[in-house]
Amino acid sequence: VMKADQDTKITRLIAGMARLQDTSNAFGLDISERVRERFCTLEAKSLESRRNEVGKRGSKSISQR
């Protein structure tokens, strides 16, 4: 359940970022490539860390039983 909640929040954040980018483009502003690259890197790290955490949580819950 927690993973689904996290996925939902991340999806909303990504959608929000896309809307902000569209808005900034509409006003002739440009979000730098560095910011975009950093966001993509953070997103990838987040996904990877969540996968690792899910595995750890699963093994902990099994050992506690």
XYZ file of C-alpha atoms in Angstrom:
65
model
C 0.000 0.000 0.000
C 2.795 2.412 0.891
C 4.547 1.818 -2.442
C 1.337 2.630 -4.308
C 1.002 5.852 -2.302
C 4.605 6.778 -3.091
C 4.095 6.023 -6.785
C 0.982 8.212 -6.797
C 2.829 11.095 -5.142
C 5.758 10.810 -7.542
C 3.392 10.708 -10.514
C 1.671 13.868 -9.244
C 5.023 15.606 -8.747
C 6.131 14.676 -12.266
C 2.835 15.962 -13.673
C 3.276 19.168 -11.668
C 6.805 19.589 -13.008
C 5.522 19.099 -16.554
C 2.813 21.736 -16.005
C 5.367 24.177 -14.604
C 7.627 23.546 -17.569
C 4.731 24.124 -20.000
C 3.835 27.340 -18.169
C 7.415 28.578 -18.203
C 7.694 27.786 -21.915
C 4.466 29.687 -22.573
C 6.022 32.766 -20.968
C 9.250 32.338 -22.906
C 11.212 31.116 -19.912
C 13.438 28.094 -20.189
C 14.247 25.655 -17.420
C 17.918 24.884 -17.823
C 19.137 21.473 -18.929
C 21.047 21.138 -15.660
C 17.814 21.334 -13.649
C 16.141 18.810 -15.936
C 19.100 16.434 -15.711
C 19.157 16.741 -11.924
C 15.430 16.031 -11.707
C 15.768 12.945 -13.926
C 18.710 11.725 -11.839
C 16.776 12.234 -8.601
C 13.754 10.478 -10.076
C 15.884 7.483 -11.108
C 17.555 7.344 -7.675
C 14.163 7.566 -5.999
C 12.814 4.686 -8.058
C 15.921 2.594 -7.379
C 15.884 3.310 -3.640
C 12.177 2.510 -3.434
C 12.802 -0.826 -5.147
C 15.576 -1.591 -2.671
C 13.425 -0.568 0.291
C 10.541 -2.737 -0.859
C 12.865 -5.750 -0.953
C 14.206 -4.958 2.520
C 10.728 -4.452 3.927
C 9.592 -7.727 2.426
C 12.484 -9.684 3.919
C 12.004 -8.054 7.318
C 8.313 -8.877 7.408
C 8.971 -12.493 6.449
C 11.643 -12.900 9.135
C 9.354 -11.379 11.761
C 6.674 -13.986 11.062
